[in-house]
PDB file of C-alpha atoms in Angstrom:
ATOM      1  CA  UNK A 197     -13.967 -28.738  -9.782  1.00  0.00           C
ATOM      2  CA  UNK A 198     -14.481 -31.907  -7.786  1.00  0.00           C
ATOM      3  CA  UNK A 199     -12.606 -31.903  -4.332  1.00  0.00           C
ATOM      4  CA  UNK A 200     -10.344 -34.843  -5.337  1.00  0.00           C
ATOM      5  CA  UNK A 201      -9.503 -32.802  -8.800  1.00  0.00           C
ATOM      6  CA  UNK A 202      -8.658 -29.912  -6.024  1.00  0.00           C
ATOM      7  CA  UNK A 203      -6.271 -32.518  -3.476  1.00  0.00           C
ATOM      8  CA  UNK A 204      -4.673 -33.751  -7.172  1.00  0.00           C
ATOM      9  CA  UNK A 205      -3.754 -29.969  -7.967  1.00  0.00           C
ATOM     10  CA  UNK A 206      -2.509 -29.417  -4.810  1.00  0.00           C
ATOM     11  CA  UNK A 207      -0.078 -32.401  -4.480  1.00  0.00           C
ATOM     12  CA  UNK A 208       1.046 -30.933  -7.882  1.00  0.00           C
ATOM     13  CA  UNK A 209       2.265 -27.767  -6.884  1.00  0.00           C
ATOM     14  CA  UNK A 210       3.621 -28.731  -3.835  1.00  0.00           C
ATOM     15  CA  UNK A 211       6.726 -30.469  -5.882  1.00  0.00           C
ATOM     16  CA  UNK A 212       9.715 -31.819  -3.837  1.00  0.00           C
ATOM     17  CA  UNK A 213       8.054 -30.845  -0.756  1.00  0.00           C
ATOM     18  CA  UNK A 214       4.580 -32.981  -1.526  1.00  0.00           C
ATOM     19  CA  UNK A 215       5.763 -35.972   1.631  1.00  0.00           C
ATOM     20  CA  UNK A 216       6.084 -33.077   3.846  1.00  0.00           C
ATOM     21  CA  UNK A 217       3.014 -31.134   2.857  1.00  0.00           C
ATOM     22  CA  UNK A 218       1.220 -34.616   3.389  1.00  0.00           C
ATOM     23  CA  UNK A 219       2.637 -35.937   6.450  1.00  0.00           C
ATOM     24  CA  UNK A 220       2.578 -32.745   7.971  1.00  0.00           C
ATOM     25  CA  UNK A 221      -0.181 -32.873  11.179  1.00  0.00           C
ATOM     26  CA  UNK A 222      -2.620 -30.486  12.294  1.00  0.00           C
ATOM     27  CA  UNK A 223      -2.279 -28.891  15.809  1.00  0.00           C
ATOM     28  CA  UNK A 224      -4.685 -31.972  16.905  1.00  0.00           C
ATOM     29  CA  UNK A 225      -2.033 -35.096  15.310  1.00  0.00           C
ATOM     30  CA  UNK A 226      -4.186 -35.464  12.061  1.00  0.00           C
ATOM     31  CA  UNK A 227      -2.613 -35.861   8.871  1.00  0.00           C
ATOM     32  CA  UNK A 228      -4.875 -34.861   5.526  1.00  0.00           C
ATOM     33  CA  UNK A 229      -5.140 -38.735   5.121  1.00  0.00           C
ATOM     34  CA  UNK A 230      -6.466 -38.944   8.780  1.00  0.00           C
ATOM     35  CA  UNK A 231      -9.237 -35.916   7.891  1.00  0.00           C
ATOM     36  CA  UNK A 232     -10.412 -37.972   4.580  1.00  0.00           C
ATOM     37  CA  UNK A 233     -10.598 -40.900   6.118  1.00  0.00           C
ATOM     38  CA  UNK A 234     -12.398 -39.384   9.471  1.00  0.00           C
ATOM     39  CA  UNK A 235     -14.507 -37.371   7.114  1.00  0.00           C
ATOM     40  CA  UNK A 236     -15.749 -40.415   4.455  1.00  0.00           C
ATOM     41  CA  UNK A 237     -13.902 -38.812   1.485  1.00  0.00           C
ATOM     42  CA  UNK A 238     -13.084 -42.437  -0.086  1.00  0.00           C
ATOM     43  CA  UNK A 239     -11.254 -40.955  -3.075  1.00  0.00           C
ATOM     44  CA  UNK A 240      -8.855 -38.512  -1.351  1.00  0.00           C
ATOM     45  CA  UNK A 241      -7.930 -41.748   1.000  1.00  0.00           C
ATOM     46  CA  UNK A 242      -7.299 -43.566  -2.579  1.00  0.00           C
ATOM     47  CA  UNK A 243      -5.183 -40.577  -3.825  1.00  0.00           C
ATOM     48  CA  UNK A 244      -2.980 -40.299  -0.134  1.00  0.00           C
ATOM     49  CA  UNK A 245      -2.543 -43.473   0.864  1.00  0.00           C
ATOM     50  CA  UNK A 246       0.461 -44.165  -1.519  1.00  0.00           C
ATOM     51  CA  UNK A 247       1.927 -41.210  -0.580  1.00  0.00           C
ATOM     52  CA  UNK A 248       4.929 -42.260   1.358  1.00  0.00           C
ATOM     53  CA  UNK A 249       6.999 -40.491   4.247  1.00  0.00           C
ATOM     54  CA  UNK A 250      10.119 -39.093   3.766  1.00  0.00           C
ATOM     55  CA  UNK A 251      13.267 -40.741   4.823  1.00  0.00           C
ATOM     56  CA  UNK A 252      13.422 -38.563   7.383  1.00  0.00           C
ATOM     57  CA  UNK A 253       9.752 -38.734   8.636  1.00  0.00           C
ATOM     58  CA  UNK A 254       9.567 -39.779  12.715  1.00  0.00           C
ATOM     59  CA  UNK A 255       7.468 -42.644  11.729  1.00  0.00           C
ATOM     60  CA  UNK A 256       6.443 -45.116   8.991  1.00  0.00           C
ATOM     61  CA  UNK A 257       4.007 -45.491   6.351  1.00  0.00           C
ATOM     62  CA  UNK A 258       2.517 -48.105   8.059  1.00  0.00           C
ATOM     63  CA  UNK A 259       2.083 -46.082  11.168  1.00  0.00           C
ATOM     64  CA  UNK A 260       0.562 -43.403   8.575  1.00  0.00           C
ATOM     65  CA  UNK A 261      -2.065 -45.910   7.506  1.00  0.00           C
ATOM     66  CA  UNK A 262      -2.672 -47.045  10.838  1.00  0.00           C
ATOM     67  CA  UNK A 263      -3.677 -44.019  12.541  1.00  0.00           C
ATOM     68  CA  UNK A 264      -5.682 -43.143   9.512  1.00  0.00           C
ATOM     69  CA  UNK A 265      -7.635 -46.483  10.007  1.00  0.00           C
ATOM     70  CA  UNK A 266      -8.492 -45.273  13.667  1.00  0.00           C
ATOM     71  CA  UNK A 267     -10.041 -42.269  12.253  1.00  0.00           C
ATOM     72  CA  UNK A 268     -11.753 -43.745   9.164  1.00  0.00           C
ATOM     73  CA  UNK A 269     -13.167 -47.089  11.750  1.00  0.00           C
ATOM     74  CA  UNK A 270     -17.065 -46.028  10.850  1.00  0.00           C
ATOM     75  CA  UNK A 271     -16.617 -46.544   7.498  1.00  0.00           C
ATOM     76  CA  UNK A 272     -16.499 -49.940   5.900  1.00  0.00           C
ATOM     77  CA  UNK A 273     -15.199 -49.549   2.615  1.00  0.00           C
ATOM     78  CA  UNK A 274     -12.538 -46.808   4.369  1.00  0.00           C
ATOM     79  CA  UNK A 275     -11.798 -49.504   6.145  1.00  0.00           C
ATOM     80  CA  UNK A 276     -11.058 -52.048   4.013  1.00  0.00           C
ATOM     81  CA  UNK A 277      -9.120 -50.113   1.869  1.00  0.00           C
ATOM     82  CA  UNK A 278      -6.596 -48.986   4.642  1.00  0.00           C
ATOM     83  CA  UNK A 279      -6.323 -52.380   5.515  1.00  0.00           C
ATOM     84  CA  UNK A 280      -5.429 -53.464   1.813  1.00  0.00           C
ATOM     85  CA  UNK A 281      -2.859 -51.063   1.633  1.00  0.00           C
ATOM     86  CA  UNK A 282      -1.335 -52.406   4.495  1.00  0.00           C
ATOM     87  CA  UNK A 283      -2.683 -50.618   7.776  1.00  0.00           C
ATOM     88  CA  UNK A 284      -2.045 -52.411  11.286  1.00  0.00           C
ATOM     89  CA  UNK A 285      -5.065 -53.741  12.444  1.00  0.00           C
ATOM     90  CA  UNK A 286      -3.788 -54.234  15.724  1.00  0.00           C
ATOM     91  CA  UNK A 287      -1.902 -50.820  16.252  1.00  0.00           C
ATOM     92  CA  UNK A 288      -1.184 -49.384  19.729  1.00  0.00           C
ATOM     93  CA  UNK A 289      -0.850 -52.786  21.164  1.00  0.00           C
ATOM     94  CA  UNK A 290       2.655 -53.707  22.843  1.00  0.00           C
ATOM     95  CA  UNK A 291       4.997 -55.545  20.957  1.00  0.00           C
ATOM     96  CA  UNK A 292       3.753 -58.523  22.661  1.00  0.00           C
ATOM     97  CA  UNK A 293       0.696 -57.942  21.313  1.00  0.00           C
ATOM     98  CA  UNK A 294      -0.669 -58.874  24.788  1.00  0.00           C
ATOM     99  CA  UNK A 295      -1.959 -55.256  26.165  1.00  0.00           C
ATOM    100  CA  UNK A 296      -2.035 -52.121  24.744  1.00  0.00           C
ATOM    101  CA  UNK A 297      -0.748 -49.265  24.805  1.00  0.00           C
ATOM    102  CA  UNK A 298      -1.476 -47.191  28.148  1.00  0.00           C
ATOM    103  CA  UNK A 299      -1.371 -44.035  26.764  1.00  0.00           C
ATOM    104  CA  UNK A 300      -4.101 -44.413  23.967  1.00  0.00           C
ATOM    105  CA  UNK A 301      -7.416 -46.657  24.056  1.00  0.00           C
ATOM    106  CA  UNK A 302      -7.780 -46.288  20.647  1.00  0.00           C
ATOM    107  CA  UNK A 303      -7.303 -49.966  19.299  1.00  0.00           C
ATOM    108  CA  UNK A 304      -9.277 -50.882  16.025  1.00  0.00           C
ATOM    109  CA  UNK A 305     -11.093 -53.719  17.265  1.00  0.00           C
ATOM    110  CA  UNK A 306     -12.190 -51.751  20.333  1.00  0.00           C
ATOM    111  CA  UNK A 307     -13.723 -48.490  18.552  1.00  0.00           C
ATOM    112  CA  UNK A 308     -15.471 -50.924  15.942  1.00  0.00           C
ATOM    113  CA  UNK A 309     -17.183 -52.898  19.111  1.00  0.00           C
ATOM    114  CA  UNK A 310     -18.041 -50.056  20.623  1.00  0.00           C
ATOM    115  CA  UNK A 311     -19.800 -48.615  17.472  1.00  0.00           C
ATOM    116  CA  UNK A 312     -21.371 -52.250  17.401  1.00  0.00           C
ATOM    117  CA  UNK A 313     -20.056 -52.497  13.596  1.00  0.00           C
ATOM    118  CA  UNK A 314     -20.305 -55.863  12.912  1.00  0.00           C
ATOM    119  CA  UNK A 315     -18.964 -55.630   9.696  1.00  0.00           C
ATOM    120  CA  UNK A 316     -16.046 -53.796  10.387  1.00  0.00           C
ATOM    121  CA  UNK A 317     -15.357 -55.876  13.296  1.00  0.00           C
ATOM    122  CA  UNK A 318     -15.434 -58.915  10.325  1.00  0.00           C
ATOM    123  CA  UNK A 319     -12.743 -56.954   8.738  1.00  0.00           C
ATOM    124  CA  UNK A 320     -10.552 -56.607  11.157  1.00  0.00           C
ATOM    125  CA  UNK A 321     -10.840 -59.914  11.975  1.00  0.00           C
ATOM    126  CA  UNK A 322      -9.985 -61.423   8.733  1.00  0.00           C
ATOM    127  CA  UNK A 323      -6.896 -58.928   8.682  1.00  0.00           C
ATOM    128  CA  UNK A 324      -5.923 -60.600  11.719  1.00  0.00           C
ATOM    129  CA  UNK A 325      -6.959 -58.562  14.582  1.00  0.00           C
ATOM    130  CA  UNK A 326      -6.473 -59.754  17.812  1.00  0.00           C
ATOM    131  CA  UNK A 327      -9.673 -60.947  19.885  1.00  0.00           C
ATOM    132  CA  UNK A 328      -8.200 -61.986  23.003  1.00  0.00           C
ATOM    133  CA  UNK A 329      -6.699 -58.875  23.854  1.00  0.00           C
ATOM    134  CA  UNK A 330      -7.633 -55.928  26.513  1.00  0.00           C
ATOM    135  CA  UNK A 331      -7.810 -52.488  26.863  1.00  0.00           C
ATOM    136  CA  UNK A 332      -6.103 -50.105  29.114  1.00  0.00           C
ATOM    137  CA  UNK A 333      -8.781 -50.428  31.833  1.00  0.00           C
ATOM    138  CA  UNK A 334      -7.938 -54.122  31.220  1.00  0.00           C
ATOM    139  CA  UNK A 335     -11.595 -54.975  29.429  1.00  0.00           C
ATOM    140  CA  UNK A 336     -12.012 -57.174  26.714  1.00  0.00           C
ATOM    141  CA  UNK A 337     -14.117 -57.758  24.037  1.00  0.00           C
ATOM    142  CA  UNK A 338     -17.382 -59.161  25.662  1.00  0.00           C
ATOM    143  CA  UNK A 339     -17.262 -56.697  28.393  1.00  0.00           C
ATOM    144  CA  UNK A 340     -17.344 -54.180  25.472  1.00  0.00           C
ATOM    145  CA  UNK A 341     -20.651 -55.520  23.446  1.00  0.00           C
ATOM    146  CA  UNK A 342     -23.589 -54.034  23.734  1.00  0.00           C
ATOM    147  CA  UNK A 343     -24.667 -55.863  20.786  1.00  0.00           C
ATOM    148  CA  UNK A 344     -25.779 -59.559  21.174  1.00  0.00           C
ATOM    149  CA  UNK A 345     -24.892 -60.507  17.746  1.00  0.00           C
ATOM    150  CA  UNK A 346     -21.475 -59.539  18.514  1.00  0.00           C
ATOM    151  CA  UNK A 347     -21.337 -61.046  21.859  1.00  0.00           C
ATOM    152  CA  UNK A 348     -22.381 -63.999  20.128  1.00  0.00           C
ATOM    153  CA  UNK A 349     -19.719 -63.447  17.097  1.00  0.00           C
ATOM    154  CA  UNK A 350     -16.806 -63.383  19.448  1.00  0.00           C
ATOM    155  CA  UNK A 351     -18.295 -66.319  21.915  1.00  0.00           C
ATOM    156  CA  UNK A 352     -18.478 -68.406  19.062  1.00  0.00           C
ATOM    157  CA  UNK A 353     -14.714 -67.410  17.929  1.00  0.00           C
ATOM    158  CA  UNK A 354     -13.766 -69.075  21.214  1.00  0.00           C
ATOM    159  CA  UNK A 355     -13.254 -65.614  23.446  1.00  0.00           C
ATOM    160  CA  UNK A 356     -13.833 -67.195  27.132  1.00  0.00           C
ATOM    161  CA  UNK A 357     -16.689 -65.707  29.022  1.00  0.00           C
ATOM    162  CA  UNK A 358     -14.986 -66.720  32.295  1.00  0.00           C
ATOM    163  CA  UNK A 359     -11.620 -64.141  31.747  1.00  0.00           C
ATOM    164  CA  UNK A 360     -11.459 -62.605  34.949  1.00  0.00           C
ATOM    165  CA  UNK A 361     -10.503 -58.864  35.960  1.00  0.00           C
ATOM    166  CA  UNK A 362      -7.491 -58.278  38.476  1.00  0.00           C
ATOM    167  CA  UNK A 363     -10.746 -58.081  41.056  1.00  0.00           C
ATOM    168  CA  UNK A 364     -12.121 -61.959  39.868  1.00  0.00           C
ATOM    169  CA  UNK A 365     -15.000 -60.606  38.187  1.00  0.00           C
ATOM    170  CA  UNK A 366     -16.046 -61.659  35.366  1.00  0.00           C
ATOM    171  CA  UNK A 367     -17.778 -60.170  32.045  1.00  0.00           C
ATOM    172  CA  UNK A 368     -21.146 -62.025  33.797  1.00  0.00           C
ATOM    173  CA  UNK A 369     -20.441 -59.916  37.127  1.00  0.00           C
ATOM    174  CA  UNK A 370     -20.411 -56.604  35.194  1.00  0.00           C
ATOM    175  CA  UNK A 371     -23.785 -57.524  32.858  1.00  0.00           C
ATOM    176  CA  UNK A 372     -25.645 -58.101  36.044  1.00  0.00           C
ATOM    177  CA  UNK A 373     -25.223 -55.756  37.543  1.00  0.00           C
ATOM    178  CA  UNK A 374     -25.819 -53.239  35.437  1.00  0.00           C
ATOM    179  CA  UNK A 375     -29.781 -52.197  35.376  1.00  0.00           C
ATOM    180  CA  UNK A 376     -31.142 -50.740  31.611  1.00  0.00           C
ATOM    181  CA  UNK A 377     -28.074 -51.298  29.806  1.00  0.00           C
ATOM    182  CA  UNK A 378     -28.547 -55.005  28.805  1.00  0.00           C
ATOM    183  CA  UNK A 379     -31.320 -57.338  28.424  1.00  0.00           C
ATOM    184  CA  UNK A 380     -31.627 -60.875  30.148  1.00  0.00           C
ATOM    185  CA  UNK A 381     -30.491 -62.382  26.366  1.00  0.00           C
ATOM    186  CA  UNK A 382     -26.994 -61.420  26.998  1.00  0.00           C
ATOM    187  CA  UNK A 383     -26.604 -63.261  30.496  1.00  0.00           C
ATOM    188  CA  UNK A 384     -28.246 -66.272  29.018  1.00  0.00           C
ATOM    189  CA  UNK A 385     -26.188 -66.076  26.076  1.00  0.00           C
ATOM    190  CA  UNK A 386     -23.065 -66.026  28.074  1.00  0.00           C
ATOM    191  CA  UNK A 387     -24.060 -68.743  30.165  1.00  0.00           C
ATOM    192  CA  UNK A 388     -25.017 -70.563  27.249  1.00  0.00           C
ATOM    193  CA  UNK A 389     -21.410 -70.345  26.217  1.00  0.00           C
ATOM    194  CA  UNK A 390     -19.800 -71.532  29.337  1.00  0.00           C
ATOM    195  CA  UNK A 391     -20.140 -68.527  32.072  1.00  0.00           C
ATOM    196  CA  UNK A 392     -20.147 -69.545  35.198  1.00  0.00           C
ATOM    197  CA  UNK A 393     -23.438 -67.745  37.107  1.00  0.00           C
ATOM    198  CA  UNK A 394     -21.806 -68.905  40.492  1.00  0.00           C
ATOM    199  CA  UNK A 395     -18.318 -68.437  40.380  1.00  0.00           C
ATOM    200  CA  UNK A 396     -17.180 -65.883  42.728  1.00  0.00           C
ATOM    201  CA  UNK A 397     -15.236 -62.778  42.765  1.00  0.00           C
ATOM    202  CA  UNK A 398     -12.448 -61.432  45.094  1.00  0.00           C
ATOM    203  CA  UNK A 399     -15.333 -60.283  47.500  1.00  0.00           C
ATOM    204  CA  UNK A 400     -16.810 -63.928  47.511  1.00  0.00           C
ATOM    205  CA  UNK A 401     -19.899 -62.456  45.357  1.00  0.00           C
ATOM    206  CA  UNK A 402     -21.261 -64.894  42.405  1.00  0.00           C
ATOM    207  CA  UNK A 403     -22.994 -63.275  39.622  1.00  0.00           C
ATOM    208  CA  UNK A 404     -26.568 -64.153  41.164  1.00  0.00           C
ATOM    209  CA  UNK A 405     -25.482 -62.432  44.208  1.00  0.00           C
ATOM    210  CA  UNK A 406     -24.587 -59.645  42.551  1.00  0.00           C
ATOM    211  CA  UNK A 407     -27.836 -59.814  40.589  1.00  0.00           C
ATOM    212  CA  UNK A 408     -29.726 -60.614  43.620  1.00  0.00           C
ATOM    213  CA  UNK A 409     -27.671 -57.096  45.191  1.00  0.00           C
ATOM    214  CA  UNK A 410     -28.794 -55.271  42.872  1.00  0.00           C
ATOM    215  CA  UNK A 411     -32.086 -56.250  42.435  1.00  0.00           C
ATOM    216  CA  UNK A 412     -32.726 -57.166  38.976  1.00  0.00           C
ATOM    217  CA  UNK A 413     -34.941 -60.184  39.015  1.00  0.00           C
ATOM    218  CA  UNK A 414     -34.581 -60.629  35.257  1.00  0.00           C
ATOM    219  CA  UNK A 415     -31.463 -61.364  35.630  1.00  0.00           C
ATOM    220  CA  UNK A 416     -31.744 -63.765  38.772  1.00  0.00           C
ATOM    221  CA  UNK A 417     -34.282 -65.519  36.269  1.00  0.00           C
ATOM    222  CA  UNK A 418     -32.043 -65.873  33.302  1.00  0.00           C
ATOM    223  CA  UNK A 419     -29.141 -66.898  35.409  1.00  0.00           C
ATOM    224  CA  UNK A 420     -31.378 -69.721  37.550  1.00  0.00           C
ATOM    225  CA  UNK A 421     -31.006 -72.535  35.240  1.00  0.00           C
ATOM    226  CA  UNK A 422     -27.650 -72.435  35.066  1.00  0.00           C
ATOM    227  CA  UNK A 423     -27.128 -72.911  38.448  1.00  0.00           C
ATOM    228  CA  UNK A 424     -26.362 -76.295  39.729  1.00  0.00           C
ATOM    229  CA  UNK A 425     -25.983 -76.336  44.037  1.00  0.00           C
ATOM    230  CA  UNK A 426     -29.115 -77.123  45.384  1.00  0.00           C
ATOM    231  CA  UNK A 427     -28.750 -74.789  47.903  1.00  0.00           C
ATOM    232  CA  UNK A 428     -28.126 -71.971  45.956  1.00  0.00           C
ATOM    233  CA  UNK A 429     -31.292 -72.828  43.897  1.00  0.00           C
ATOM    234  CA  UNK A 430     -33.540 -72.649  47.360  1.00  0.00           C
ATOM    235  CA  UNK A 431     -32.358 -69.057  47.988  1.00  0.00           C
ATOM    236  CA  UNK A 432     -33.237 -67.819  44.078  1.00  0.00           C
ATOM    237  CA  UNK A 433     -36.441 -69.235  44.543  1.00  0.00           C
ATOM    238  CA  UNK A 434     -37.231 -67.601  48.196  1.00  0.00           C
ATOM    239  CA  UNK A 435     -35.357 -64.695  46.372  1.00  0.00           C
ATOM    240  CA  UNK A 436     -37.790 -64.461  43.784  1.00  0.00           C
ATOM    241  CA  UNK A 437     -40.761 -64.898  45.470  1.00  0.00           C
ATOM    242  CA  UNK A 438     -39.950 -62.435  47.881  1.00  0.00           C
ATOM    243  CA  UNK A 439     -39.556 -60.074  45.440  1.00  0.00           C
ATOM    244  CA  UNK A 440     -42.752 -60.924  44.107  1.00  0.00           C
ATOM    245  CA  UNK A 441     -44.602 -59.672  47.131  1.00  0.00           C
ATOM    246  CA  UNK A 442     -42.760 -56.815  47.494  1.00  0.00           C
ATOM    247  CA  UNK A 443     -43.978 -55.826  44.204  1.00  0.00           C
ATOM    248  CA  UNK A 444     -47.623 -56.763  45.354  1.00  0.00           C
ATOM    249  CA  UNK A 445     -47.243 -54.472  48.714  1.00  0.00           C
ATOM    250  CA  UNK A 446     -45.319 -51.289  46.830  1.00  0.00           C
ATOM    251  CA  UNK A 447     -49.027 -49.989  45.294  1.00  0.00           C
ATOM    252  CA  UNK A 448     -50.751 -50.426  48.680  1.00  0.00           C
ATOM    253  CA  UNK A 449     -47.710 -48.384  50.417  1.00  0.00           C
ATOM    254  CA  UNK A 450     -47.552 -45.662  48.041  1.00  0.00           C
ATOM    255  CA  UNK A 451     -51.586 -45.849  48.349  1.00  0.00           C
ATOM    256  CA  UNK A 452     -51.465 -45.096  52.082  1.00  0.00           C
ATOM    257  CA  UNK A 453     -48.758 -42.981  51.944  1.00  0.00           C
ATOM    258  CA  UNK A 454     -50.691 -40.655  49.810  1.00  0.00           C
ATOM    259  CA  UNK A 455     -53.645 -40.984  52.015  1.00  0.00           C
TER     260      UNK A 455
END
């Protein structure tokens, strides 16, 4: 007997108290539709998802659907079929639809991003997902890529590199400054669409400072076209080349040292 020939028999002998039975949640707030669709089972999520809440149920079927599309979020064709019966693709935002909620980072378009689904990403998208929005530690989407065909999917959708964080920084601050987790494509990219490589921050640091602070050359590289004050040009340049010789000198002091 197949497992959804077992779910089918169940529902069956559960009679009048089948909505319960279904709705009911485990002691970690996950309903048997949130297990199949966590788990991949694609035809016990075709068999629950009709199943509605009783009248008396704390919370909708739409709200059923919805937290079931968190769970099932690796799965494409999970996906989509949660969001054809008529899941929220932007559930746990406010009713503004402008933040979300505090208590729970897990917003659709966010765990899709960060499992660098582009696909599912596309879904929720064409559902109507919201790509301008944040999360509770007030990131949004481009901060959140660590994909450079979706950075450049949601660039081209119109999301503004230049959104700042309560600090000023930007998505451009964060990227360089961060050594080994992105490549030199995604600061060019970014600039590319519009980042600004020497606006500054509430500390009065542009993202080439912060580069330079940090010492990632690739990045100061990347970022040095972009760059328009003369000035500011000069110092990449001295930057650069100092860093070249430093690179020539660190074999010859590690050569002594060892002498």
């Amino acid at each position: 007997m197949g497992v959804r020939t077992m779910v089918v028999k169940l529902l069956e002998m559960y009679g009048d108290e089948m909505a319960t039975r279904v709705h009911a949640r485990s002691p970690y707030g996950l309903t048997a539709l949130d297990h199949a669709a966590r788990d991949g089972h694609m035809d016990n999520v075709r068999v629950l998802v009709p199943i509605h809440p009783s009248p008396a149920a704390p919370f909708s079927h739409i709200h059923y659907l919805s937290k079931a599309l968190i769970q099932g979020i690796e799965n494409i064709e999970i996906t989509q079929s949660l969001i054809a019966a008529g899941a929220d693709v932007n559930f746990l935002l406010l009713a503004a639809k402008a933040a979300p909620n505090s208590h729970d980072r897990a917003i659709p378009i966010f765990l899709a991003i960060h499992l660098s689904n582009l696909p599912t990403v596309r879904a929720l998208i064409d559902a109507g997902a919201d790509i301008h929005i944040r999360d509770s530690e007030c990131h949004h989407v481009l901060r959140c890529c660590r994909n450079i065909e979706l950075l450049r999917f949601f660039l081209e959708r119109g999301v503004d590199p230049n959104n700042a964080y309560p600090g000023g920084s930007t998505t451009l601050h964060f990227f360089c400054a961060e050594r080994g987790t992105n490549d030199e494509q995604f600061v060019e990219l970014l600039c590319q669409f519009g980042a600004a490589p020497e606006r500054a921050n509430g500390d009065g640091k542009t993202a080439v400072d912060v580069a330079m602070d940090c010492r990632i050359p690739k990045f100061v590289r990347a970022l040095e076209p972009f760059v328009r004050d003369p000035g500011r040009k000069a110092r990449i340049a001295e930057w650069l080349e100092e860093q070249k010789q430093q690179k020539r000198l660190k074999p010859s002091v590690e050569a002594d040292n060892l002498a």
